[in-house]
Structures are given as structure tokens and as C-alpha cells.
XYZ file of C-alpha atoms in Angstrom:
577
model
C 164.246 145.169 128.475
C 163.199 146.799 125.145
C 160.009 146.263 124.148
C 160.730 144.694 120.307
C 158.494 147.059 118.196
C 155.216 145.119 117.082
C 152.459 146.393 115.349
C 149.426 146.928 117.002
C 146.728 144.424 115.391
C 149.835 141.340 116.603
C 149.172 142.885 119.922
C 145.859 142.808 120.103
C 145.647 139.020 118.941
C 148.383 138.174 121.752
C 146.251 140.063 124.123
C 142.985 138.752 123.545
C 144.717 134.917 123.459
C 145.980 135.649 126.982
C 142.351 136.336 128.440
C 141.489 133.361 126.679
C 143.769 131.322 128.182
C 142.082 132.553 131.833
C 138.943 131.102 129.888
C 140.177 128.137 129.007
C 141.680 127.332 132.855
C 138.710 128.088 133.992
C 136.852 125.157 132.092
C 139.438 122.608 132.723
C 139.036 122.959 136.206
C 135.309 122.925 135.933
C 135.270 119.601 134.224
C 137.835 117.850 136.315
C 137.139 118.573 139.914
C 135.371 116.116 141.892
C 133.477 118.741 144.441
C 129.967 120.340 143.541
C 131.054 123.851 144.783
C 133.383 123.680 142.273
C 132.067 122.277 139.344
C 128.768 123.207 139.720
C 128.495 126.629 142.020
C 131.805 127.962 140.230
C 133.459 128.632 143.610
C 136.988 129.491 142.253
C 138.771 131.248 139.785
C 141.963 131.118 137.217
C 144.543 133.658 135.820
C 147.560 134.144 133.883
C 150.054 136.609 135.607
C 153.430 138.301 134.669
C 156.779 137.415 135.557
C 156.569 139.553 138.016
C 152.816 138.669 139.628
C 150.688 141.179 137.529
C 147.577 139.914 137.299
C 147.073 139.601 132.724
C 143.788 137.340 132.470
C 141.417 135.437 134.803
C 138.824 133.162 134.263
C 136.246 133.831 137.036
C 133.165 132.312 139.354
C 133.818 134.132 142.261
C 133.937 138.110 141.895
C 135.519 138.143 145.383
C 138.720 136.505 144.435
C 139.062 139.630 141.421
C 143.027 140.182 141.836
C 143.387 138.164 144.893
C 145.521 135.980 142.532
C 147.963 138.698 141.781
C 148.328 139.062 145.351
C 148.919 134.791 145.822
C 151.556 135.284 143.190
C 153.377 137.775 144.184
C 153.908 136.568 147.886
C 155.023 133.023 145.827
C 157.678 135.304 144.343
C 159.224 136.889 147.565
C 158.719 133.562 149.485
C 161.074 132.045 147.100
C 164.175 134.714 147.051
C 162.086 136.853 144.316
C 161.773 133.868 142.243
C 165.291 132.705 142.172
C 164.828 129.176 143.879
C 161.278 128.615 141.684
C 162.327 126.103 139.103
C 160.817 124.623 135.867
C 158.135 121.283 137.260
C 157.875 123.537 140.117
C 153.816 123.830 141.706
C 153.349 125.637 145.439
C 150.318 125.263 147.441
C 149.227 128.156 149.664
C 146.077 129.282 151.623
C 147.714 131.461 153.792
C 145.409 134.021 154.815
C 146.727 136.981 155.819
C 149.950 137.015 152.788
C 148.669 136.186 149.729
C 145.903 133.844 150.038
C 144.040 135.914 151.357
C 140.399 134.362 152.032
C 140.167 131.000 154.404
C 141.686 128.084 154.613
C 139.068 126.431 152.809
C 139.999 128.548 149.539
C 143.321 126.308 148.361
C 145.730 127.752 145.807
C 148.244 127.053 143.749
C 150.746 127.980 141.428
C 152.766 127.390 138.786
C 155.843 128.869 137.394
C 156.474 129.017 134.131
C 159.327 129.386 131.879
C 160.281 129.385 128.231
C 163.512 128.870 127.149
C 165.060 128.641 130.593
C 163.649 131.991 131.782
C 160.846 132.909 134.020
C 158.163 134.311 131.863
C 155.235 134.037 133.695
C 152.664 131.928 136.136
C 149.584 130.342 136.115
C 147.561 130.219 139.188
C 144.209 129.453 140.729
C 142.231 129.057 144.139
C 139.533 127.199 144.943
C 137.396 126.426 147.630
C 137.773 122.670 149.073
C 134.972 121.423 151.038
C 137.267 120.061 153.465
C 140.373 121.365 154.940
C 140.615 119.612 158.454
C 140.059 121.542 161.655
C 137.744 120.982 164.518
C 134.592 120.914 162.498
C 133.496 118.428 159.469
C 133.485 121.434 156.529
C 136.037 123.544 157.736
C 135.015 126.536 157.648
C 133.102 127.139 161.233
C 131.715 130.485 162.626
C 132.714 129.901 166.216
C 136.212 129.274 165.995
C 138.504 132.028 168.133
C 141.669 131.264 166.286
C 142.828 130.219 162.802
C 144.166 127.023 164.336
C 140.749 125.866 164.869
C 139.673 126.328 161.148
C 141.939 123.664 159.242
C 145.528 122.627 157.788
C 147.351 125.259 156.786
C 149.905 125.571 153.443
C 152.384 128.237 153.996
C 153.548 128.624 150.420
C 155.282 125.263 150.310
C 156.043 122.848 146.714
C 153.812 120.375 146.685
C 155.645 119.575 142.789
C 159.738 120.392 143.372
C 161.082 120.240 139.429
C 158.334 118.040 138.731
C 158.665 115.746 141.460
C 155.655 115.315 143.579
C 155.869 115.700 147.034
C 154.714 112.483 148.877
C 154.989 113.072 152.239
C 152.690 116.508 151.594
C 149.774 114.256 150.084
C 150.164 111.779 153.176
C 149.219 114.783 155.686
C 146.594 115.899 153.201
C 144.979 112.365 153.645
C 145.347 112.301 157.218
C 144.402 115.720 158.355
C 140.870 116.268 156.153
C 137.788 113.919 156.580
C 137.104 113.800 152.487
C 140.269 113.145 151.445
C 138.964 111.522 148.401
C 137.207 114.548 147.238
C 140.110 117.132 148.647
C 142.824 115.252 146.774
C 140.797 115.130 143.976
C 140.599 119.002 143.860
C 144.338 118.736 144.208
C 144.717 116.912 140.503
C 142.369 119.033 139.124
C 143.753 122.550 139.826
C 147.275 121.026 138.865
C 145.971 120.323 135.612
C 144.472 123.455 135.343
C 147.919 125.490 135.864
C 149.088 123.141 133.035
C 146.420 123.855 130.479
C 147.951 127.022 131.020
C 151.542 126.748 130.876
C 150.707 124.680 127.502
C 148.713 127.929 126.304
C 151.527 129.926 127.152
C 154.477 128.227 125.538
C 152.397 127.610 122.396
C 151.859 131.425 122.300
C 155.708 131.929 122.292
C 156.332 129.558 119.616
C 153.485 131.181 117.392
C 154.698 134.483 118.115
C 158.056 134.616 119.469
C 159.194 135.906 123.197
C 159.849 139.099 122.817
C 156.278 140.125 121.482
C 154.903 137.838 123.952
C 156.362 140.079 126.559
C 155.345 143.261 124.557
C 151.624 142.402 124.639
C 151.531 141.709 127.998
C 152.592 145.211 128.928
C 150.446 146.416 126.137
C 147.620 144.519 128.145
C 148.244 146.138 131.389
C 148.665 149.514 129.892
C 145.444 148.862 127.816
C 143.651 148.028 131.180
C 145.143 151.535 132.499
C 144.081 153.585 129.795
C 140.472 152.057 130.142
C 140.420 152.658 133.928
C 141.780 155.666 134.006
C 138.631 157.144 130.801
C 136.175 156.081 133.239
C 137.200 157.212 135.635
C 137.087 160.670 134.616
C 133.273 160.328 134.576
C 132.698 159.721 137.871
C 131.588 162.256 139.983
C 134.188 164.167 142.021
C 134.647 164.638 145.692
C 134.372 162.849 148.872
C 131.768 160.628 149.861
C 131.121 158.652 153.286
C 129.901 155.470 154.367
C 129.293 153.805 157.669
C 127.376 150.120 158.173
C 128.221 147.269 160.524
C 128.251 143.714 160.387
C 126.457 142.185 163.072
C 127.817 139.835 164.724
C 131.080 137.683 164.964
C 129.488 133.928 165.336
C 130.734 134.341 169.417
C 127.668 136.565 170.105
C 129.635 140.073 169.843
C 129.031 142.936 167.281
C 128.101 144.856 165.480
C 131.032 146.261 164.822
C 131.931 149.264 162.715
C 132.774 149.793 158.281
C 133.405 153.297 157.488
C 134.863 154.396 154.499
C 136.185 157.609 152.669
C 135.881 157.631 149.004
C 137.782 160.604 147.630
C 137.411 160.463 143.528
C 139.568 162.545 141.318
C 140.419 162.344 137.944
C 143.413 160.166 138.168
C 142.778 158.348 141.543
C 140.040 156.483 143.411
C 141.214 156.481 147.118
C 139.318 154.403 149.707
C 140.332 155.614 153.042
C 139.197 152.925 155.695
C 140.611 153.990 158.677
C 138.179 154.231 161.862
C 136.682 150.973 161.359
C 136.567 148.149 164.319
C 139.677 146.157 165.361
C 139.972 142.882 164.718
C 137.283 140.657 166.592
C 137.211 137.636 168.432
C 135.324 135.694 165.480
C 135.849 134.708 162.650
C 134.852 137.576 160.418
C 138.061 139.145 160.031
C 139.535 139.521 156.635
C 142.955 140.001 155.009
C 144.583 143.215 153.252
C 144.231 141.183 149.996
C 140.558 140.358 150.848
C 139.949 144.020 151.520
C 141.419 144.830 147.785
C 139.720 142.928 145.896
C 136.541 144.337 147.652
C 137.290 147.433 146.754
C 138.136 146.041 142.781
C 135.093 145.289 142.893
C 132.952 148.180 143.424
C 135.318 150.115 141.317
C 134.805 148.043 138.287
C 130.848 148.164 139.000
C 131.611 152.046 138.776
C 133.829 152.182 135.891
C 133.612 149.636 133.516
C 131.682 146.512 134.548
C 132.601 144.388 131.284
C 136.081 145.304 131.690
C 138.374 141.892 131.597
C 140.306 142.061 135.110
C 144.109 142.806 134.776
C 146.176 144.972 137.121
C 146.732 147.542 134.960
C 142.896 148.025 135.279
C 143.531 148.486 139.596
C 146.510 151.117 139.204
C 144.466 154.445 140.106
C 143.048 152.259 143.431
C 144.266 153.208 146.662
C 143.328 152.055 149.885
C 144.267 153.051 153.098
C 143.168 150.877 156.380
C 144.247 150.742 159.937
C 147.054 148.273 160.996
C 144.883 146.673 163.486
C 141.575 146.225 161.882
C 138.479 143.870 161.184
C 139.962 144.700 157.471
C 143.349 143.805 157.904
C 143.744 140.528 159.602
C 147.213 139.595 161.714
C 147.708 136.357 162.691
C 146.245 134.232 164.642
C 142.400 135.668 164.723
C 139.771 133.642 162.858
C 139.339 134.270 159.444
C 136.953 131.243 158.618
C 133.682 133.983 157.661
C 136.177 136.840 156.204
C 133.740 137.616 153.491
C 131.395 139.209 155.736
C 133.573 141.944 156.451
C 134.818 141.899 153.004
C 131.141 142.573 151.751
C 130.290 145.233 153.989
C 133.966 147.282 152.618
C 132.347 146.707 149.524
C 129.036 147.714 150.578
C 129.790 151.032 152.489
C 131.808 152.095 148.938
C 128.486 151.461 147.327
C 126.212 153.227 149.519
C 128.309 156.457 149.599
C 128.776 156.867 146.173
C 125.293 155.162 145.122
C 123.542 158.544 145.270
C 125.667 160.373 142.911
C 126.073 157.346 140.638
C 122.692 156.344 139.891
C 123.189 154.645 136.233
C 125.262 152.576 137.452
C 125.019 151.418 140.898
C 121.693 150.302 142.773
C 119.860 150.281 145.967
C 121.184 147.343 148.717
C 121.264 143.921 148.312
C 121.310 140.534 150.746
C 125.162 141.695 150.631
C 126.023 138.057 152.546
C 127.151 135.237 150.815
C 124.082 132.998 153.244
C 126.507 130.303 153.969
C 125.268 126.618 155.058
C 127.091 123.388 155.507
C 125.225 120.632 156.520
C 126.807 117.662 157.577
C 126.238 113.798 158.194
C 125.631 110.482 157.108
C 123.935 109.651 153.683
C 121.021 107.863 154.699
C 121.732 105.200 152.179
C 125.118 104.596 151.724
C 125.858 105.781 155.068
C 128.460 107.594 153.843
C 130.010 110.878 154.962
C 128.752 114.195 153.181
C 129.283 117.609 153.581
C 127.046 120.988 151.396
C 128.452 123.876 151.223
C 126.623 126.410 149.478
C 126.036 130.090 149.464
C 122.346 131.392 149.177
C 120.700 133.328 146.331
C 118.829 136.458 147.535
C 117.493 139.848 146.045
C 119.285 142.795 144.646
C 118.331 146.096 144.747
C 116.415 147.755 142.536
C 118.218 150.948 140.364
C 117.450 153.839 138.062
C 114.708 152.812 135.353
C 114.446 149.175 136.787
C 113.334 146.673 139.632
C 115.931 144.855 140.992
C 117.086 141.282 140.378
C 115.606 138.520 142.018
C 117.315 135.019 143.468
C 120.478 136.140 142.531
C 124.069 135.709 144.402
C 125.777 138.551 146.592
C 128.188 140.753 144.498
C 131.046 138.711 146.318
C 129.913 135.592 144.436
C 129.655 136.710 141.240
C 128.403 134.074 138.618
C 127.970 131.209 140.985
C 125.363 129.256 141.566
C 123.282 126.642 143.778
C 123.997 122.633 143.647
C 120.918 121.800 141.665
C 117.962 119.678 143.703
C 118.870 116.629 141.931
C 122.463 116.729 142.237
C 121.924 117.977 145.893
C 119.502 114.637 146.914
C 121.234 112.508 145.040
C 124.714 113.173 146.408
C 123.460 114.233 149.737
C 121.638 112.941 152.741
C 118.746 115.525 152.338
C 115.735 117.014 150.752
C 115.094 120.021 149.185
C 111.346 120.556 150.430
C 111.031 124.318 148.673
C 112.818 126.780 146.574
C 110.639 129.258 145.890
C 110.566 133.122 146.027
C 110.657 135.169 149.096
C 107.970 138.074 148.840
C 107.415 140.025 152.084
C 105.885 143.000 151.050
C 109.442 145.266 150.963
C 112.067 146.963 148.805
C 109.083 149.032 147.411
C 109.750 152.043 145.003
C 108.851 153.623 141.846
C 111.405 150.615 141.022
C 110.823 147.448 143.286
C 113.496 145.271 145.092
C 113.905 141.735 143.573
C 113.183 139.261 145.796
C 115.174 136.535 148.025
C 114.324 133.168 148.065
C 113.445 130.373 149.872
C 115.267 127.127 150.561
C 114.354 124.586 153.000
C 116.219 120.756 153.162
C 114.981 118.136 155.023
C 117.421 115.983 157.071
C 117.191 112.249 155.332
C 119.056 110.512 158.531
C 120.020 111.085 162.167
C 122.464 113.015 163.526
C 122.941 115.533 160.687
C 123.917 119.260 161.954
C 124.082 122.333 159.917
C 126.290 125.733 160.591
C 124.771 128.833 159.111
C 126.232 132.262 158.453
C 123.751 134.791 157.456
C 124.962 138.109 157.441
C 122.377 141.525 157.013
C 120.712 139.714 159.315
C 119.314 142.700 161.755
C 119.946 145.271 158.860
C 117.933 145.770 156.642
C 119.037 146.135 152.726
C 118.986 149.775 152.096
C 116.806 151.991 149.818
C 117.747 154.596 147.245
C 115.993 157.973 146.311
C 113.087 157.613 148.768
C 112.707 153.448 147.855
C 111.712 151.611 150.995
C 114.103 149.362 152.772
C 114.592 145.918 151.871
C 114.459 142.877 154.315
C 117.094 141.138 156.118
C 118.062 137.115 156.091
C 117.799 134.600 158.305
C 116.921 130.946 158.730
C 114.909 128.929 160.860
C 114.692 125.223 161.928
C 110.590 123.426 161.303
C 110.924 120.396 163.748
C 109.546 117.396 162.761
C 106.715 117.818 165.056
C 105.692 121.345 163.667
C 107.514 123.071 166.463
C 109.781 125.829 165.078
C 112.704 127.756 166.232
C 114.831 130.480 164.996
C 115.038 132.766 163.691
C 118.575 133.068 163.161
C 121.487 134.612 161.420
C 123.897 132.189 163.087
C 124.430 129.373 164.490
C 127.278 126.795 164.492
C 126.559 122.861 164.442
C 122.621 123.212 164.884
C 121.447 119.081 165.777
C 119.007 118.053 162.563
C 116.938 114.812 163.650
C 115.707 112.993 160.715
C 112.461 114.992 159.306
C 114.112 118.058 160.668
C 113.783 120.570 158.017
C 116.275 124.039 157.633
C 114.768 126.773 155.881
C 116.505 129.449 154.478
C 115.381 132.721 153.980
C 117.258 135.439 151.949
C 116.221 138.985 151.825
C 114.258 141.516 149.497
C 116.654 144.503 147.783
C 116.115 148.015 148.409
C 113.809 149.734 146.958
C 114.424 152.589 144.012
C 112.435 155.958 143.572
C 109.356 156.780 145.670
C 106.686 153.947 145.696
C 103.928 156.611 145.273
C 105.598 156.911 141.548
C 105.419 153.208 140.558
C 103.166 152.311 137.533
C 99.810 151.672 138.230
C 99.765 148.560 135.952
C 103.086 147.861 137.282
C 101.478 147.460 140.899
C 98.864 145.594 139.584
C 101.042 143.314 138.335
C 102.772 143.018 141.496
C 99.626 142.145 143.112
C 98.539 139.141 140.464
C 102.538 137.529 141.149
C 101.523 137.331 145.234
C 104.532 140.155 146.358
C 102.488 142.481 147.560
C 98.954 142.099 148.943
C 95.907 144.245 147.624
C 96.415 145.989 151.054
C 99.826 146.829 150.817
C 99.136 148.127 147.136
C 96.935 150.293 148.578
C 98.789 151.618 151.188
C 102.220 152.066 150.434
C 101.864 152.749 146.036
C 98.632 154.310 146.584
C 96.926 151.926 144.302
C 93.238 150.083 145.238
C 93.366 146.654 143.087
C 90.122 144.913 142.619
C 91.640 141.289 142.663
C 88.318 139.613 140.816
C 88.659 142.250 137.810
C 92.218 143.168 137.883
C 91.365 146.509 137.833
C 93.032 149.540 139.278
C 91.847 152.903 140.576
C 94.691 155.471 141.799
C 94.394 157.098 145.199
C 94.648 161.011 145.506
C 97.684 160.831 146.991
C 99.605 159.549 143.845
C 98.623 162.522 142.403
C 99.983 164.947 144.872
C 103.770 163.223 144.155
């Protein structure tokens, strides 16, 4: 086709309505959905793609699903003879894990082709996270389960909408394969409505505009996204750098097992060469290909461009190269239920290699894990069924010229957040004892660690049980530039009777009596820049807040606090830094 010539302020309109239309998805979801990890942690995200599955816009919670969309799309296309049997009304549901999906099961998408004027123009598409998908535990998404059978009902890219018609006999195994199907098909609605918002966006665009510069912005976009890329990457620095970490364990009591990378920069590519790293494992902390990308699209844009809007044009100078049988590159059947633990740590080992040579603009370590719990039970009141899931906020790492963040979610989880208390006590059949800050004295550096948190939730009624998946749970978060190590996460279980056990990082279907209590504990960042170099006043501070003791200021920043004056004097050794 001939791109219709169209000057360049038109383009730039068209362009910025199609990221707005990501936007606007994103919000209709939000306010329809009947689950708290979607409408109130953000667990899910929205796009507009290109006839042919480029990722153009999307409105986003989770930073982990960056581009996994293009991928869900794209698969749609070659399931369905390379788009010749999609159809106008058409809506497919997929969370196919290892093609396009490319999470868990839990993670649903969907999408929806759309056409103007009888021809395929492009889709709208979304995946979210359902809090219950079937399989042989209440939440779905287990940490002991040894094949993907065992982690819920499975959509292999079929139509739940053929030409508009809704597919009956689909919704009738929905409802009698999940426990919540209330809430599930619920979700359903909801993300349907969402694709629709933006098919509406999309057509009205055309009309306004007309098709052909419709089509010419959205290669502008993706060129546009290139071009930006492809500057920043220029500044980088050049060469190859190394990393090696492990995740821990698998849930089945193996691990750790082995992430190394190979980051080779040049000026026009970024090459991630994973090849070394473990096979797949018996648990479920395998992750997809797709997974493994948008890992990767992640770091990079931390690198390059961080308030970049996400398009595929923005990805082109990414290439990744990984093992055919790997922990990074699931094959069915192995477990995939935890995948984001191994899709963390690809990220993680990109960051730590090219960290040191990168200091404006990557930090020291962070909790890395998302801190999964579910808890499950009976509402003590209504003695109905109820299942959390949640990830955990924690501490970043601190950087060049500042202390880390504190309570803040993993890099995979982007700009989610916790079910607030009241929501959380009202809806569910616990507590929330504590949520508080986590200091333990770590992280130090001339730039401090921010701190993890604390979270504990009483059981309300018998028979409740929680799964937990804490990864960096024997690791510690790394330092930068001489900063100390950070800590690691875990949780424990405070018996009713004071008795406590744990700690752990996990543990699948953990028996809560009532007055049980869970508490979780999420880790300190690494530290920045030698502690011996912190501000005096800046220790003091630290001090006066409770995260570090008078002791520790004295021994590890060289600083002797008097805690009834707030004064300060500075050891000799400060000076000899």
C-alpha cells in the first residue's frame, strides 16, 4: 500500500489519539470488572495493535505484560489462517502460555478484530488476571503443581463471540470448571467491553480522518517509536556485559537454578544472549518466550527511555537469543503457574550487568519478586467463599544521588498496587493486623536502600489456608558501588498461641486456624555508594525514623548519634574515605 501523503502535525494528532485510546481501555476495564486485582491492584493491561499484530498503544498496570499483547495478537492471526477466517463480531479468548499468552492461566485474554469498511484494520486486545481459573487449588495459580494441567482451564485461542454471536456452550464450562464463577464471568463482560471502547475509538478515528491516514500514522507511530529507540540507544555504553543470579527454588523443594545473560550493546542493536541458563524445572517457575521478551522490554526501556509510550517500533533493535529447552522458554506441559519468577530474574541479571556502567539510570537490587499470597476460605460472616490475591510491596534499591524507594512493587508489576485494608476486611474473611515499614538495618550506602514492608492478616474463620511465593528469598538484593546488600523476603505464620513458624519463601496451602495470623515480610534494596560517605545529618536522620540503630550508625556510617540531643560526632574513619 502507499502511504497517502499527510502532513506531519495530522500525524501527530492521529498518533497521540491512538495511545489514548490504550488510555481510555484501560479505564473502562478498571471501572467495570468485578475482581479487586483488577480494579483496584491494576493487574492487567490494554492495547491497540496493527493489522498485522504490532503492538501501537497500551494502557498499562502491569509492566510485565509490556508487548506481551503483540505477541497474543499475532498468534490470534496465524491461528486463524493469517486472519482470513477472523470476521467482523468476532472476540477469541486465549491464555495459552507458551504461544501467545504467554504468562499463566490465571492471566485471561482476549481479542478483538476490527474492521472498517469490510477490511481488517486493526485489533484491540487485553489480558487480565482472573482470580479463578479452575484447577486443583481454590485461586489457581499454585506453586506445587508439576504440570500445567494441574493449574486451571485452558483457552487455546478459541471465539468465545463468532460474528457477534456469543458462544453459550463456552460460558457453561466457564461456570462449571472455576469456583467464582460469578466474579470470573464478570471479568469476562468487562474485558469484552473494553475491546469495544476500542473498536468504537478506532472507527470514529477513521471517520474523522479517513483510512488511508489512519493507516499512515500508525506506521508513522512505529517508525516514531524506532527513531526514539534507536537515539538512545546510541548513549548507552558499548560492549559486553555479564550476568549470572538464580532463583531459588521451584515450590517442589529443588533449585536454585541458573540466569545468565550476555548483553552485547552496539549502536544499532541491544542483543540479550541467554543461552547457558537451567532447563526447564519440575515447578512451576518456568516461563514462556513471550514472557522472556517482555522482560527484556523492560529493562531496555528503563535504559533508554523510561517515559517512552510502548509500541513495537520502540522493541525493533531487541534481540534475544535463549536455549530451546530452558527455564526461559517453556514447552508444554511443565508448570508455568509462578513464571514471573524466572521472568524477573532475566530481567534482573540484564540489570545487574549493565547497572555498573549505567549508573544515571539504573539502581542497586530490589525485592525483584512479585511476593505472591492467596489466601483462601470462608467469610466468617456470610460464609461465603473468598479468595486474595495480591502481590507484596517491598524496597528498591537505592541509585546515583538518591536512596532508594520504599514499599513499592517489583519492576514486573509496574503501577499496581495493594487491595486497601478496608476493601480487604470488608470483602474478605481476614484482618490486616500491620502494614508498616520493614527496617532491618541493610541496603546501607552513601545512598540507602528503601525499605520493604510489613503485612500481617489475621484469619477471621476456620479452615482458611494461604499459598505464598516469595522469591529473593535466600538472596539477598544486591548493592552498587561499594553499597551494602539489601535483605531478602520471606513470611512467617504467629499462631494464635504465640508460637511461630517460618520462616519461609514458600509454601503451598499453609492451614490458618482462626486467630492465625500471616505476616509478610518484603526486603530492603541495595545499597548505593560507600556507607562511610553518607551525610552525617542524613544518618542522623536515619536514626530518629527507627532504620538504623545508634549502634549500627556507628558502626557501619561511622557516625556516633547522641539519641537525647540529636547530635552527631563523625568517627576518624569517615575521614580516611
Amino acid at each position: 500500500m502507499q502511504n497517502k501523503k499527510v502532513d506531519k502535525f495530522t500525524l501527530d494528532i492521529v498518533k497521540d489519539s491512538l495511545k489514548a485510546i490504550g488510555d481510555e481501555m484501560f479505564v473502562a476495564l478498571q471501572r467495570t470488572s468485578m475482581s479487586t486485582i483488577i480494579y483496584e491492584v491494576l493487574d492487567y493491561a490494554c492495547a491497540i495493535s496493527s493489522a498485522k499484530g504490532e503492538l501501537l498503544a497500551q494502557g498499562n498496570g502491569v509492566t510485565g505484560f509490556i508487548g506481551m499483547l503483540s505477541f497474543m495478537v499475532k498468534d490470534t492471526i496465524k491461528k486463524f489462517n493469517d486472519g482470513k477466517d477472523l470476521y467482523e463480531g468476532d472476540v477469541i479468548i486465549v491464555n495459552d502460555p507458551y504461544g501467545g499468552g504467554g504468562s499463566h492461566l490465571s492471566d485471561v485474554g482476549f481479542v478483538l478484530p476490527i474492521f472498517y469498511e469490510g477490511e481488517l484494520i486493526a485489533f484491540s486486545a487485553n489480558k487480565a488476571h482472573w482470580p479463578e481459573v479452575g484447577g486443583k487449588d481454590f485461586g489457581s495459580f499454585t506453586n506445587d503443581a508439576i504440570d500445567v494441567f494441574q493449574e486451571g482451564l485452558q483457552f487455546p485461542f478459541v471465539k468465545l463471540y463468532d460474528r457477534g454471536n456469543l458462544n453459550e456452550p463456552l460460558i457453561e464450562i466457564i461456570k462449571a470448571n472455576v469456583r467464582l464463577p460469578e466474579g470470573s464471568l464478570g471479568d469476562l463482560h468487562s474485558q469484552v467491553a473494553s475491546l469495544k471502547t476500542g473498536e468504537k475509538r478506532i472507527h470514529e478515528l477513521c471517520k474523522k480522518y479517513g483510512l488511508d491516514v489512519v493507516k499512515s500514522s500508525i506506521n508513522y507511530l512505529l517508525d516514531h517509536g524506532e527513531k526514539i529507540s534507536r537515539n538512545e540507544l546510541k548513549k548507552l555504553p558499548k560492549g559486553t556485559f555479564e550476568g549470572l543470579d538464580y532463583v531459588e527454588i521451584d515450590g517442589l523443594g529443588n533449585g536454585p537454578f541458573p540466569i545468565k545473560v550476555k548483553v552485547t550493546i552496539s549502536d544499532d542493536a541491544f542483543i540479550c544472549d541467554f543461552r547457558g541458563s537451567s532447563p526447564p524445572v519440575p515447578g512451576g517457575v518456568n516461563c514462556s518466550f513471550t514472557s522472556l521478551s517482555c522482560a527484556v522490554r523492560t529493562i531496555f526501556m528503563a535504559m533508554t527511555n523510561p517515559s517512552q509510550d510502548v509500541n513495537d517500533g520502540a522493541f525493533r533493535p531487541i534481540e534475544i537469543l535463549v536455549d530451546e529447552d530452558s527455564i526461559l522458554n517453556a514447552k508444554r506441559p511443565v508448570p508455568v503457574s509462578n513464571y514471573f519468577e524466572s521472568l524477573l530474574m532475566a530481567s534482573d541479571v540484564v540489570w545487574q550487568a549493565v547497572a555498573p556502567f549505567l549508573p544515571n539510570r539504573l539502581s542497586a537490587g530490589h525485592l525483584l519478586s512479585v511476593c505472591a499470597c492467596v489466601i483462601v476460605g470462608l467469610h466468617q460472616d456470610s460464609k461465603d467463599p473468598f479468595v486474595i490475591v495480591e502481590p507484596s510491596a517491598g524496597g528498591w534499591g537505592a541509585s546515583l544521588g538518591q536512596d532508594g524507594a520504599s514499599a513499592q512493587f517489583c519492576v514486573a508489576d509496574g503501577e499496581t498496587y495493594n487491595v486497601p485494608v478496608e476493601i480487604c476486611e470488608t470483602r474478605y474473611g481476614v484482618m490486616v493486623d500491620e502494614y508498616s515499614l520493614n527496617p532491618e538495618g541493610k541496603g546501607a550506602g552513601e545512598y540507602n536502600g528503601g525499605y520493604g514492608t510489613i503485612r500481617a492478616y489475621k484469619a477471621m474463620n476456620e479452615g482458611e489456608t494461604t499459598s505464598c511465593t516469595f522469591g529473593r528469598n535466600k538472596f539477598k538484593t544486591w548493592g552498587l558501588n561499594s553499597g551494602h546488600d539489601g535483605s531478602h523476603n520471606r513470611f512467617e505464620i504467629v499462631k494464635k498461641n504465640g508460637e511461630k513458624e517460618g520462616p519461609f519463601g514458600y509454601y503451598a496451602r499453609y492451614p490458618l486456624a482462626k486467630g492465625d495470623v500471616l505476616r509478610l515480610y518484603t526486603a530492603t534494596g541495595g545499597g548505593y555508594g560507600d556507607p562511610l560517605n553518607r551525610k552525617a545529618e542524613s544518618v542522623v536522620k536515619d536514626v530518629r525514623n527507627g532504620y538504623f540503630t545508634k549502634e549500627e550508625a556507628s558502626e557501619i556510617f561511622g557516625v556516633d548519634v547522641d539519641t537525647d540531643k540529636w547530635t552527631y560526632v563523625e568517627k576518624e574513619v569517615r575521614k580516611k574515605v
